[in-house]
PDB file of C-alpha atoms in Angstrom:
ATOM      1  CA  MET A1253      17.327  17.804 -19.484  1.00  0.00           C
ATOM      2  CA  LEU A1254      15.822  18.081 -15.934  1.00  0.00           C
ATOM      3  CA  ALA A1255      13.041  15.430 -16.336  1.00  0.00           C
ATOM      4  CA  ARG A1256      15.508  12.681 -17.337  1.00  0.00           C
ATOM      5  CA  LYS A1257      16.728  12.231 -13.736  1.00  0.00           C
ATOM      6  CA  TYR A1258      13.188  11.257 -12.702  1.00  0.00           C
ATOM      7  CA  CYS A1259      13.108   8.483 -15.288  1.00  0.00           C
ATOM      8  CA  ASP A1260      16.163   6.724 -14.004  1.00  0.00           C
ATOM      9  CA  PHE A1261      14.578   3.711 -12.496  1.00  0.00           C
ATOM     10  CA  PRO A1262      14.014   0.034 -13.560  1.00  0.00           C
ATOM     11  CA  THR A1263      10.807   0.088 -15.729  1.00  0.00           C
ATOM     12  CA  GLU A1264       9.709  -3.212 -14.249  1.00  0.00           C
ATOM     13  CA  LEU A1265       8.656  -1.296 -11.238  1.00  0.00           C
ATOM     14  CA  MET A1266       5.807   0.041 -13.313  1.00  0.00           C
ATOM     15  CA  LYS A1267       4.553  -3.393 -14.195  1.00  0.00           C
ATOM     16  CA  PRO A1268       0.959  -3.926 -12.973  1.00  0.00           C
ATOM     17  CA  VAL A1269       0.682  -7.014 -10.690  1.00  0.00           C
ATOM     18  CA  SER A1270      -2.597  -8.491  -9.644  1.00  0.00           C
ATOM     19  CA  ARG A1271      -2.576 -10.183  -6.281  1.00  0.00           C
ATOM     20  CA  SER A1272      -5.325 -12.116  -4.466  1.00  0.00           C
ATOM     21  CA  VAL A1273      -5.625 -11.256  -0.884  1.00  0.00           C
ATOM     22  CA  ARG A1274      -7.966 -12.094   1.912  1.00  0.00           C
ATOM     23  CA  VAL A1275      -9.135  -8.932   3.492  1.00  0.00           C
ATOM     24  CA  ASN A1276     -11.089  -9.302   6.773  1.00  0.00           C
ATOM     25  CA  GLY A1277     -12.110 -12.863   5.642  1.00  0.00           C
ATOM     26  CA  LEU A1278     -13.213 -11.910   2.084  1.00  0.00           C
ATOM     27  CA  SER A1279     -11.246 -12.787  -0.886  1.00  0.00           C
ATOM     28  CA  THR A1280     -10.409  -9.944  -3.215  1.00  0.00           C
ATOM     29  CA  CYS A1281      -7.879  -8.983  -5.872  1.00  0.00           C
ATOM     30  CA  PHE A1282      -5.752  -5.803  -6.117  1.00  0.00           C
ATOM     31  CA  ARG A1283      -3.973  -4.626  -9.144  1.00  0.00           C
ATOM     32  CA  LEU A1284      -1.117  -2.345  -8.229  1.00  0.00           C
ATOM     33  CA  GLU A1285       2.232  -1.530  -9.868  1.00  0.00           C
ATOM     34  CA  LYS A1286       5.157  -3.683  -8.654  1.00  0.00           C
ATOM     35  CA  ILE A1287       6.820  -0.867  -6.661  1.00  0.00           C
ATOM     36  CA  TYR A1288       3.671  -0.600  -4.472  1.00  0.00           C
ATOM     37  CA  TRP A1289       3.601  -4.326  -3.839  1.00  0.00           C
ATOM     38  CA  ASP A1290       7.219  -4.080  -2.957  1.00  0.00           C
ATOM     39  CA  ILE A1291       6.544  -1.525  -0.336  1.00  0.00           C
ATOM     40  CA  ILE A1292       3.500  -3.188   1.085  1.00  0.00           C
ATOM     41  CA  ILE A1293       5.586  -6.524   1.318  1.00  0.00           C
ATOM     42  CA  GLU A1294       8.352  -4.558   3.108  1.00  0.00           C
ATOM     43  CA  ILE A1295       5.906  -3.064   5.582  1.00  0.00           C
ATOM     44  CA  ALA A1296       4.149  -6.363   6.293  1.00  0.00           C
ATOM     45  CA  ASN A1297       7.631  -8.062   6.795  1.00  0.00           C
ATOM     46  CA  ASN A1298       8.620  -5.283   9.120  1.00  0.00           C
ATOM     47  CA  GLU A1299       5.354  -5.910  11.152  1.00  0.00           C
ATOM     48  CA  ASN A1300       5.846  -9.607  11.098  1.00  0.00           C
ATOM     49  CA  ILE A1301       2.289 -10.189   9.564  1.00  0.00           C
ATOM     50  CA  SER A1302       1.132 -11.516   6.246  1.00  0.00           C
ATOM     51  CA  ILE A1303       0.204  -9.122   3.378  1.00  0.00           C
ATOM     52  CA  GLY A1304      -3.484 -10.071   3.959  1.00  0.00           C
ATOM     53  CA  ALA A1305      -3.320  -9.297   7.688  1.00  0.00           C
ATOM     54  CA  PHE A1306      -1.649  -5.975   6.977  1.00  0.00           C
ATOM     55  CA  ILE A1307      -4.215  -4.867   4.426  1.00  0.00           C
ATOM     56  CA  SER A1308      -6.948  -6.116   6.717  1.00  0.00           C
ATOM     57  CA  GLN A1309      -5.772  -3.886   9.444  1.00  0.00           C
ATOM     58  CA  LEU A1310      -5.487  -0.911   7.112  1.00  0.00           C
ATOM     59  CA  ASP A1311      -8.969  -1.523   5.942  1.00  0.00           C
ATOM     60  CA  ILE A1312     -10.266  -1.431   9.508  1.00  0.00           C
ATOM     61  CA  ALA A1313      -8.252   1.546  10.416  1.00  0.00           C
ATOM     62  CA  ILE A1314      -9.108   3.715   7.541  1.00  0.00           C
ATOM     63  CA  ARG A1315     -12.882   2.770   7.699  1.00  0.00           C
ATOM     64  CA  LEU A1316     -12.838   3.753  11.424  1.00  0.00           C
ATOM     65  CA  LYS A1317     -11.265   7.086  10.376  1.00  0.00           C
ATOM     66  CA  GLU A1318     -13.089   7.829   7.052  1.00  0.00           C
ATOM     67  CA  HIS A1319     -16.045   5.422   7.150  1.00  0.00           C
ATOM     68  CA  ASP A1320     -15.723   4.422   3.508  1.00  0.00           C
ATOM     69  CA  ILE A1321     -12.924   4.530   0.864  1.00  0.00           C
ATOM     70  CA  PRO A1322     -14.297   4.263  -2.594  1.00  0.00           C
ATOM     71  CA  ASN A1323     -10.860   3.657  -4.241  1.00  0.00           C
ATOM     72  CA  PHE A1324      -8.996   1.341  -1.856  1.00  0.00           C
ATOM     73  CA  SER A1325      -6.225   0.601  -4.391  1.00  0.00           C
ATOM     74  CA  GLY A1326      -5.645   4.271  -4.561  1.00  0.00           C
ATOM     75  CA  PHE A1327      -5.508   4.371  -0.739  1.00  0.00           C
ATOM     76  CA  LEU A1328      -2.841   1.591  -0.828  1.00  0.00           C
ATOM     77  CA  ARG A1329      -0.819   3.573  -3.285  1.00  0.00           C
ATOM     78  CA  VAL A1330      -0.972   6.711  -1.154  1.00  0.00           C
ATOM     79  CA  MET A1331      -0.116   4.791   1.925  1.00  0.00           C
ATOM     80  CA  ALA A1332       2.837   3.224   0.222  1.00  0.00           C
ATOM     81  CA  THR A1333       4.057   6.512  -1.022  1.00  0.00           C
ATOM     82  CA  HIS A1334       3.707   8.163   2.438  1.00  0.00           C
ATOM     83  CA  TYR A1335       5.668   5.249   3.916  1.00  0.00           C
ATOM     84  CA  SER A1336       8.507   5.399   1.321  1.00  0.00           C
ATOM     85  CA  THR A1337       8.882   9.185   1.799  1.00  0.00           C
ATOM     86  CA  ASP A1338       8.865   8.881   5.529  1.00  0.00           C
ATOM     87  CA  ILE A1339       5.628  10.860   5.962  1.00  0.00           C
ATOM     88  CA  LYS A1340       4.037   8.076   7.930  1.00  0.00           C
ATOM     89  CA  PRO A1341       0.185   7.964   7.615  1.00  0.00           C
ATOM     90  CA  GLU A1342      -1.684   9.114  10.715  1.00  0.00           C
ATOM     91  CA  ILE A1343      -3.762   5.955  11.217  1.00  0.00           C
ATOM     92  CA  LYS A1344      -3.442   3.389  13.863  1.00  0.00           C
ATOM     93  CA  LEU A1345      -3.587  -0.213  12.877  1.00  0.00           C
ATOM     94  CA  ALA A1346      -6.211  -2.292  14.635  1.00  0.00           C
ATOM     95  CA  ALA A1347      -3.503  -4.164  16.461  1.00  0.00           C
ATOM     96  CA  GLU A1348      -2.281  -0.849  18.102  1.00  0.00           C
ATOM     97  CA  ARG A1349      -5.606   0.069  19.527  1.00  0.00           C
TER      98      ARG A1349
END
């Protein structure tokens, strides 16, 4: 069966994880599946910044580009997917400006 090959991953990656993060000075909580947190942690580690600092920079960059994002958790999922598939998002982090 063709679909079976797409289900061959550890199911723990689907587990929703809530994480409190400080975004631009405000405390908030995001609930994302473990796989997305793993990717966000990897990116933050690669950039040598905290998860909160990374998400804060993303927040600033996407607001400068799009003004407002009604579903920021969805944005984080898409950003992580783009990163993991090597389709890097075309937004500059605040530190790069």
